[in-house]
XYZ file of C-alpha atoms in Angstrom:
576
model
C 7.500 -20.646 -49.104
C 8.548 -17.715 -46.951
C 6.599 -15.240 -49.124
C 3.461 -17.377 -48.913
C 3.600 -17.625 -45.127
C 4.115 -13.886 -44.797
C 1.136 -13.173 -47.032
C -1.102 -15.609 -45.154
C -0.042 -14.176 -41.791
C -0.696 -10.610 -42.956
C -4.145 -11.572 -44.230
C -4.889 -13.266 -40.901
C -3.888 -10.173 -38.909
C -5.898 -7.898 -41.198
C -9.025 -10.049 -40.923
C -8.710 -10.278 -37.144
C -8.216 -6.523 -36.762
C -11.166 -5.789 -39.079
C -13.485 -8.116 -37.183
C -12.296 -6.804 -33.829
C -12.865 -3.183 -34.862
C -16.362 -3.944 -36.116
C -17.195 -5.893 -32.974
C -15.869 -3.108 -30.731
C -17.934 -0.510 -32.567
C -21.066 -2.630 -32.181
C -20.336 -3.105 -28.481
C -19.764 0.628 -27.960
C -23.054 1.401 -29.718
C -24.884 -1.030 -27.466
C -23.302 0.492 -24.361
C -24.181 4.013 -25.510
C -27.783 3.088 -26.282
C -28.413 1.427 -22.931
C -27.479 3.318 -19.733
C -25.665 1.345 -17.080
C -27.849 -0.410 -14.570
C -25.884 1.123 -11.663
C -26.455 4.677 -12.897
C -30.142 4.039 -13.455
C -30.480 2.473 -10.029
C -28.623 5.394 -8.457
C -30.946 7.938 -10.071
C -34.033 6.049 -8.978
C -33.219 4.797 -5.497
C -31.045 7.543 -3.972
C -32.823 10.685 -2.870
C -30.489 13.477 -1.820
C -31.706 16.182 0.564
C -31.099 19.854 -0.103
C -28.453 21.626 1.935
C -29.765 23.639 4.879
C -27.318 25.565 7.076
C -27.042 24.216 10.608
C -27.546 26.753 13.386
C -24.844 26.348 16.034
C -23.138 28.946 18.194
C -19.376 28.481 18.385
C -16.179 30.548 18.452
C -15.697 29.411 14.857
C -18.085 27.478 12.630
C -17.921 27.176 8.850
C -20.161 25.496 6.255
C -18.844 27.523 3.289
C -22.022 29.323 2.387
C -22.116 31.927 -0.401
C -20.515 34.626 1.759
C -17.441 32.531 2.553
C -15.052 34.992 0.892
C -15.834 37.525 3.608
C -14.135 35.230 6.095
C -11.410 33.431 4.139
C -8.349 35.014 2.525
C -5.875 33.132 0.276
C -2.202 33.705 1.043
C 0.079 35.503 -1.400
C 3.210 34.956 0.655
C 6.594 34.134 -0.852
C 8.831 31.821 1.158
C 12.583 31.296 0.924
C 13.548 27.646 1.182
C 16.438 27.168 3.595
C 17.631 23.945 1.971
C 18.154 25.078 -1.626
C 18.009 28.854 -1.038
C 15.188 29.273 -3.560
C 11.940 31.189 -3.290
C 8.504 29.702 -3.813
C 5.008 31.112 -3.476
C 1.552 29.846 -2.549
C 0.233 29.662 -6.096
C -2.344 26.925 -5.481
C -5.920 27.980 -6.187
C -8.905 27.551 -3.881
C -12.590 27.237 -4.741
C -15.848 26.593 -2.933
C -17.953 24.074 -4.830
C -19.983 20.920 -4.556
C -18.127 17.597 -4.750
C -17.957 15.897 -8.135
C -17.434 12.465 -6.565
C -20.123 10.817 -4.404
C -22.143 13.956 -3.716
C -24.194 13.356 -0.574
C -26.317 16.505 -0.179
C -27.516 18.750 -2.989
C -26.133 22.272 -2.721
C -23.647 21.351 0.022
C -20.376 23.082 -0.874
C -16.920 22.843 0.588
C -13.489 24.467 0.344
C -11.524 22.682 -2.411
C -7.796 22.457 -3.168
C -7.725 22.925 -6.943
C -4.121 22.269 -8.000
C -1.845 19.268 -7.702
C 1.876 19.662 -6.986
C 1.411 23.189 -5.645
C 1.624 25.058 -2.352
C -1.752 26.172 -1.005
C -2.486 28.473 1.953
C -5.705 30.104 3.122
C -6.880 31.336 6.527
C -9.813 32.869 8.376
C -9.685 35.005 11.512
C -11.949 34.446 14.499
C -14.344 37.172 15.564
C -12.536 37.131 18.906
C -9.634 35.068 20.281
C -10.476 31.618 21.636
C -9.208 31.173 25.207
C -9.150 27.529 26.216
C -8.029 27.969 29.818
C -9.908 25.501 32.012
C -12.204 24.473 29.131
C -12.703 21.604 26.722
C -11.422 22.253 23.207
C -13.196 20.548 20.294
C -11.810 20.668 16.747
C -13.891 18.919 14.090
C -13.970 19.012 10.297
C -14.690 16.891 7.234
C -12.174 15.805 4.597
C -13.162 14.376 1.223
C -10.297 13.024 -0.896
C -12.049 13.049 -4.272
C -8.909 11.952 -6.122
C -7.283 10.091 -3.252
C -4.192 11.279 -1.379
C -1.021 10.374 -3.245
C 1.440 12.520 -1.318
C 0.507 15.514 0.799
C -1.442 16.769 3.760
C -5.062 17.607 4.519
C -4.572 18.980 8.039
C -5.558 22.297 9.544
C -3.711 24.706 11.818
C -5.108 26.739 14.680
C -3.057 29.906 14.563
C -1.804 31.837 17.528
C -3.672 35.086 18.204
C -1.330 37.760 16.957
C -2.105 41.343 16.056
C 0.658 41.185 13.474
C -0.961 38.232 11.706
C -1.961 39.227 8.189
C -3.946 36.674 6.229
C -2.214 37.464 2.925
C 1.152 36.673 4.557
C 0.083 33.383 6.109
C 2.794 30.737 5.524
C 4.512 27.739 7.041
C 6.400 30.144 9.306
C 3.244 31.606 10.881
C 3.011 30.678 14.589
C 0.388 28.051 15.313
C -0.978 26.462 18.471
C -2.341 23.113 17.177
C -1.912 21.160 13.955
C -4.445 18.391 13.415
C -5.450 16.163 10.511
C -4.362 13.551 7.961
C -0.996 13.451 6.201
C 0.225 10.761 3.805
C 3.286 10.325 1.607
C 5.077 7.076 0.870
C 5.339 4.985 4.026
C 4.079 7.907 6.147
C 0.367 7.707 6.889
C -0.824 9.400 10.048
C -3.311 11.757 11.642
C -1.199 14.566 13.071
C -1.801 15.969 16.514
C 0.929 18.489 17.275
C 0.759 21.339 19.751
C 3.274 24.042 20.496
C 4.286 24.422 24.094
C 6.041 27.414 25.639
C 8.955 26.751 27.956
C 8.156 28.813 31.079
C 11.856 29.236 31.845
C 13.286 30.179 28.478
C 10.164 31.432 26.712
C 10.992 29.262 23.694
C 8.359 27.213 21.859
C 8.699 23.523 21.136
C 6.527 21.209 19.047
C 5.051 18.255 20.916
C 4.204 15.355 18.570
C 1.825 12.514 19.372
C 4.024 9.410 19.684
C 1.782 6.833 17.970
C -0.782 8.663 15.848
C -3.586 6.731 14.136
C -3.505 6.113 10.382
C -5.331 8.445 8.024
C -8.317 7.071 6.140
C -7.758 7.356 2.394
C -11.149 7.052 0.704
C -13.257 9.081 -1.699
C -16.058 9.086 0.830
C -16.152 11.875 3.397
C -14.167 11.300 6.598
C -14.938 13.199 9.806
C -11.930 14.055 12.016
C -12.518 15.122 15.619
C -10.033 16.195 18.302
C -11.137 16.690 21.910
C -8.746 18.110 24.540
C -10.109 18.053 28.082
C -9.153 20.322 31.017
C -7.906 17.223 32.907
C -5.035 17.050 30.342
C -6.492 14.102 28.431
C -7.252 13.990 24.721
C -9.350 11.929 22.325
C -9.205 11.533 18.530
C -12.232 10.311 16.603
C -12.741 9.317 12.994
C -16.317 9.224 11.681
C -17.486 9.595 15.270
C -15.624 6.528 16.563
C -12.688 6.798 18.960
C -9.362 5.774 17.433
C -6.925 7.217 19.999
C -6.958 8.674 23.498
C -4.476 9.374 26.252
C -2.682 12.065 28.228
C -0.905 15.223 27.093
C 1.613 14.651 29.867
C 2.568 11.105 28.782
C 1.939 10.499 25.059
C 3.987 13.214 23.377
C 7.557 13.501 22.219
C 9.490 15.354 23.459
C 7.562 15.229 26.733
C 5.882 18.344 28.046
C 7.932 18.337 31.241
C 11.674 17.576 31.217
C 13.268 15.079 33.616
C 13.964 16.262 37.157
C 17.483 14.824 37.041
C 19.993 14.482 34.241
C 23.396 12.835 33.796
C 26.257 14.928 35.079
C 28.125 15.978 31.905
C 31.287 16.484 33.982
C 31.325 12.958 35.401
C 33.735 10.655 33.538
C 34.232 6.901 33.832
C 37.435 6.024 35.780
C 40.197 4.473 33.729
C 40.340 1.375 35.970
C 36.577 0.772 35.897
C 35.856 -2.871 34.940
C 32.521 -3.565 33.207
C 33.127 -7.204 32.132
C 31.154 -9.560 34.423
C 32.960 -12.699 33.147
C 36.578 -13.441 32.233
C 38.471 -16.457 30.923
C 39.772 -18.599 33.786
C 43.527 -17.792 33.924
C 44.223 -20.968 35.898
C 42.655 -23.304 33.363
C 44.955 -25.389 31.132
C 44.293 -27.510 28.076
C 44.161 -31.241 28.926
C 47.072 -33.282 27.641
C 44.819 -35.598 25.611
C 43.026 -32.719 23.855
C 43.675 -33.086 20.124
C 42.718 -29.872 18.321
C 43.669 -31.365 14.946
C 41.242 -34.285 15.101
C 38.801 -34.083 12.115
C 35.067 -33.600 12.587
C 34.282 -36.733 10.530
C 36.152 -39.964 9.747
C 35.654 -42.904 7.407
C 33.478 -45.706 8.763
C 35.965 -48.574 9.011
C 33.174 -51.043 9.740
C 31.349 -50.303 6.499
C 31.464 -53.071 3.864
C 30.719 -52.698 0.175
C 27.340 -54.324 -0.685
C 27.599 -57.550 -2.599
C 25.452 -56.294 -5.474
C 27.403 -53.049 -5.956
C 28.271 -52.568 -9.650
C 31.707 -50.948 -9.822
C 31.900 -50.922 -13.609
C 28.467 -49.421 -14.223
C 28.224 -45.606 -14.603
C 25.547 -43.784 -12.675
C 24.348 -41.957 -15.825
C 24.184 -43.169 -19.408
C 23.246 -41.514 -22.736
C 19.492 -41.473 -23.306
C 18.827 -44.363 -25.701
C 15.551 -42.707 -26.853
C 17.169 -39.404 -27.769
C 17.582 -38.610 -31.466
C 19.634 -35.951 -33.087
C 17.355 -33.111 -34.270
C 16.964 -32.894 -38.022
C 17.979 -29.256 -38.012
C 21.260 -30.091 -36.237
C 24.238 -29.103 -38.392
C 27.464 -30.812 -37.293
C 29.575 -28.217 -39.058
C 27.867 -25.272 -37.367
C 26.651 -26.835 -34.110
C 29.450 -29.335 -33.490
C 29.142 -33.023 -32.720
C 25.743 -33.902 -31.305
C 25.846 -35.573 -27.874
C 22.787 -37.308 -26.489
C 21.562 -36.144 -23.072
C 22.209 -38.453 -20.115
C 19.655 -40.222 -17.927
C 20.008 -42.253 -14.702
C 21.306 -45.730 -15.349
C 18.302 -48.091 -14.883
C 20.593 -50.885 -13.748
C 21.669 -48.795 -10.741
C 18.109 -48.577 -9.440
C 17.937 -52.336 -9.115
C 21.024 -52.660 -6.890
C 22.635 -50.812 -3.974
C 24.646 -48.528 -6.257
C 27.049 -48.053 -9.154
C 30.490 -46.622 -9.749
C 33.462 -46.498 -7.441
C 32.489 -47.479 -3.891
C 33.931 -45.493 -0.950
C 33.393 -45.845 2.775
C 30.811 -43.382 4.149
C 31.839 -40.767 6.743
C 30.661 -40.787 10.341
C 31.103 -38.303 13.251
C 34.550 -38.571 14.832
C 34.148 -39.613 18.506
C 37.590 -38.130 19.254
C 36.731 -34.705 17.834
C 36.850 -31.887 20.422
C 37.643 -28.796 18.369
C 39.757 -25.862 19.452
C 40.262 -25.694 23.210
C 39.219 -22.554 25.045
C 39.424 -21.832 28.767
C 36.108 -21.692 30.633
C 34.687 -18.381 31.863
C 34.419 -17.498 35.539
C 33.052 -14.521 37.479
C 35.292 -11.488 37.201
C 36.533 -10.613 40.708
C 37.271 -7.040 39.551
C 33.804 -6.462 38.102
C 32.219 -3.205 39.359
C 29.040 -3.201 37.308
C 27.928 -1.128 34.315
C 29.145 2.423 34.751
C 26.718 5.310 34.541
C 27.342 8.984 35.264
C 25.923 10.306 38.477
C 22.658 12.214 38.425
C 22.383 15.906 39.156
C 19.333 18.182 39.346
C 18.228 19.347 35.904
C 18.846 23.086 35.762
C 16.197 23.371 33.008
C 13.528 21.448 34.883
C 10.037 22.838 35.139
C 6.637 21.280 35.690
C 3.633 22.378 33.713
C 0.623 20.501 35.018
C -1.866 22.142 32.646
C -0.530 22.010 29.062
C -4.160 21.912 27.849
C -4.381 25.615 28.658
C -3.211 26.538 25.194
C -2.314 30.058 24.252
C -5.191 32.113 22.763
C -6.145 31.039 19.237
C -6.984 33.786 16.755
C -7.429 32.098 13.377
C -7.645 28.852 11.416
C -5.604 28.059 8.337
C -4.864 25.367 5.766
C -1.207 25.482 4.695
C -0.591 22.491 2.446
C 1.552 20.981 -0.256
C -0.036 18.053 -2.062
C 0.283 15.964 -5.200
C -3.501 15.453 -5.280
C -6.134 18.001 -6.183
C -9.845 18.340 -5.381
C -9.385 17.774 -1.640
C -12.571 19.150 -0.064
C -13.000 20.526 3.483
C -16.376 21.200 5.073
C -18.334 21.649 8.304
C -15.520 23.031 10.453
C -16.319 23.362 14.142
C -13.953 24.866 16.709
C -15.399 25.395 20.140
C -15.919 24.002 23.608
C -19.030 21.806 23.276
C -18.787 18.102 22.510
C -22.586 18.017 22.293
C -22.671 20.711 19.602
C -20.017 18.860 17.601
C -22.056 15.656 17.813
C -25.214 17.559 16.808
C -23.382 18.905 13.755
C -22.231 15.393 12.912
C -25.778 14.011 13.003
C -27.211 16.833 10.878
C -24.456 16.822 8.252
C -21.918 14.004 8.189
C -24.196 11.129 9.180
C -26.668 12.054 6.433
C -24.153 12.512 3.635
C -22.008 9.490 4.489
C -25.034 7.186 4.373
C -25.854 8.475 0.876
C -22.211 8.225 -0.212
C -22.023 4.606 0.907
C -25.174 3.702 -1.015
C -23.994 5.465 -4.156
C -20.540 3.905 -3.863
C -22.104 0.453 -3.579
C -24.344 1.056 -6.601
C -21.394 2.274 -8.670
C -19.317 -0.770 -7.798
C -18.712 -3.038 -10.842
C -21.145 -5.931 -11.100
C -21.321 -8.865 -13.472
C -24.134 -8.169 -15.976
C -26.992 -10.595 -16.432
C -26.585 -12.798 -19.507
C -28.802 -11.481 -22.371
C -32.217 -13.134 -22.633
C -31.537 -14.101 -26.226
C -28.032 -15.352 -25.572
C -27.351 -18.697 -27.264
C -27.535 -21.741 -25.066
C -25.848 -23.900 -27.689
C -22.564 -25.575 -26.802
C -19.366 -25.230 -28.777
C -20.146 -28.404 -30.724
C -23.634 -27.258 -31.750
C -22.749 -23.700 -32.807
C -19.051 -22.751 -32.395
C -19.448 -19.243 -33.802
C -22.364 -18.297 -31.531
C -20.652 -19.869 -28.521
C -17.377 -17.935 -29.025
C -19.193 -14.668 -29.777
C -21.300 -14.914 -26.606
C -18.223 -15.546 -24.473
C -16.337 -12.619 -26.025
C -19.306 -10.253 -25.624
C -19.601 -11.107 -21.939
C -15.837 -10.825 -21.399
C -15.512 -7.442 -23.135
C -18.526 -6.066 -21.259
C -17.017 -7.135 -17.931
C -13.430 -6.096 -18.643
C -14.438 -2.439 -19.090
C -15.715 -2.389 -15.497
C -13.425 -4.813 -13.676
C -10.670 -6.748 -15.528
C -10.086 -9.198 -12.658
C -13.780 -10.007 -12.393
C -13.893 -10.525 -16.164
C -11.059 -13.076 -16.039
C -12.756 -14.926 -13.174
C -16.181 -14.958 -14.841
C -15.065 -15.859 -18.384
C -11.688 -17.621 -18.127
C -12.144 -19.198 -21.595
C -12.094 -15.784 -23.304
C -9.091 -14.570 -21.306
C -7.226 -17.789 -22.032
C -8.116 -17.576 -25.709
C -6.779 -14.029 -25.980
C -3.538 -15.031 -24.253
C -3.247 -18.065 -26.542
C -3.777 -15.814 -29.582
C -0.998 -13.498 -28.436
C 1.333 -16.444 -27.851
C 0.496 -17.820 -31.293
C 1.214 -14.486 -32.949
C 4.522 -14.284 -31.136
C 5.393 -17.839 -32.193
C 4.509 -17.108 -35.808
C 6.608 -13.961 -35.764
C 9.519 -15.920 -34.308
C 9.117 -18.535 -37.026
C 9.092 -15.885 -39.729
C 12.263 -14.400 -38.330
C 13.824 -17.858 -38.390
C 12.693 -18.370 -41.967
C 14.324 -15.131 -42.975
C 17.672 -16.181 -41.498
C 17.795 -19.844 -42.559
C 16.391 -21.990 -45.391
C 13.102 -23.662 -44.583
C 13.145 -27.362 -43.864
C 10.260 -29.533 -44.983
C 8.954 -31.694 -42.139
C 8.205 -35.336 -42.645
C 4.654 -36.235 -43.630
C 4.419 -38.799 -40.852
C 5.337 -36.237 -38.239
C 2.730 -33.798 -39.521
C 0.017 -36.453 -39.392
C 0.992 -37.416 -35.839
C 0.894 -33.771 -34.643
C -2.496 -33.235 -36.305
C -3.932 -36.267 -34.538
C -2.673 -35.039 -31.151
C -4.060 -31.548 -31.747
C -7.471 -32.943 -32.752
C -7.577 -35.070 -29.587
C -6.766 -32.063 -27.361
C -9.415 -29.893 -29.072
C -12.037 -32.632 -28.707
C -11.254 -32.983 -24.978
C -11.376 -29.194 -24.466
C -14.727 -28.960 -26.310
C -16.264 -31.657 -24.105
C -14.960 -29.895 -20.962
C -16.209 -26.460 -22.073
C -19.638 -27.778 -23.069
C -20.193 -29.623 -19.806
C -19.051 -26.728 -17.612
C -20.869 -23.976 -19.542
C -24.281 -24.699 -18.016
C -22.807 -24.796 -14.506
C -21.118 -21.429 -15.031
C -24.390 -19.897 -16.261
C -26.175 -21.065 -13.106
C -23.398 -19.742 -10.930
C -23.515 -16.401 -12.743
C -27.267 -16.126 -12.174
C -26.961 -16.901 -8.456
C -24.130 -14.398 -8.052
C -26.113 -11.697 -9.832
C -29.178 -12.214 -7.690
C -27.085 -11.938 -4.525
C -25.479 -8.749 -5.794
C -28.904 -7.192 -6.396
């Protein structure tokens, strides 16, 4: 018997695999012969303009035209890590190329990070230092995360003008004035705005971090980041031209630009007899004589009387009279069989069964452990704090927006994602020029990217014109094949949408897997124990139940099939 079942099961698996392989090959051939509707629609409906350089005068402006290598120099610096005392180098490669994901403008190239899990650094010097004293500073650039942003940065640095700055030695230790742009790793997701401020007393530099930066936008479409710092010491951060954060340099950064005028006196110590407790236990209070700390929280209800219909001799649970010992039960191996218990039906007809006890009620004499009440502390002096003294390091810089001269721009990054693209960098003093650049570049490409992204989104295909309209009863083979074809076509684009659209196919596949697992389990059981022949009556009863369930499922599937087809057609028309 075991050999026969194994042979039948093997033949079943072989036949299923053979049919599935043939069906998959036919489906692949059909998909290869007919291009996707989204790709065809994209080629027909989306017209992409050719790239034309935008003419803008600015201290620094970059669109990565063919002569970009005259301005940009990759770093070859080697850095010694202070934490593990090891050296690492900027080995990440850079390239200037068109995007391979959602290309908006033909011929529009950008600077691309080519390697994942690598340190990248590249910089470009300004023709002359940018002096922002008394002026508005505008920093704007595009970021395109073609493969997302798993862990790493996509920010830029405006480097301090320094005659000793050599582009090939640019590293994380190079002095910068402003760091701005997205950074994401794990729970961290922010748009950095950090500026370095010089202490006028000590001459030391300190990083000032924006307290509550906005979140970075992680999308394969292009994102435009804009930073505006005004001469009135205010700032504004925009994403895709919309304001996401604004405030004051003097109030929104940590540590603050200006230190406190007064500080705690480090020499002042709290007196030994200083009392900071506002309340104390009343020393004059005494426990009342009638206070019983040992009284229980609950006591038996002495007024309770056992109901007249209470059945003392009836158990609350009895063995299930309908339970039968399984045929496969072996008393020698499994022990004596004991029927499971069920609630005693006689107990449901009366107040209760078993031994009756008086219920518990709250004890009116219960008071718990006695504690003295609290009163105001006559010796209380208040919360102690050290006295204030003038801050010897105090200074007041009212114009932190007058940054030190900026001499170069650089990208110094470590990232786990490659193909991060930067483009259309503007660094200058004109908000109007930055907005003009946005309209002539970003606004055009982002509109095309959004259209192409929408066209590439997975959509439920229209049912074939020659698809069978027969129900399961009329033509079971054609019905099942049509459902599987639709499910497999959808699952390659969007598995969740496939399960929603064709739940019968998904359920059938899951049922098949469960059946295979059950058969395998049975075979394993057959190998370890002799097979037992079931009773003929039991087999007939199970067959009848199975036939009834199948008949009910067929009626349900047939009646709902037409409704699902109508729903599918309406959904498809809306999607178009």
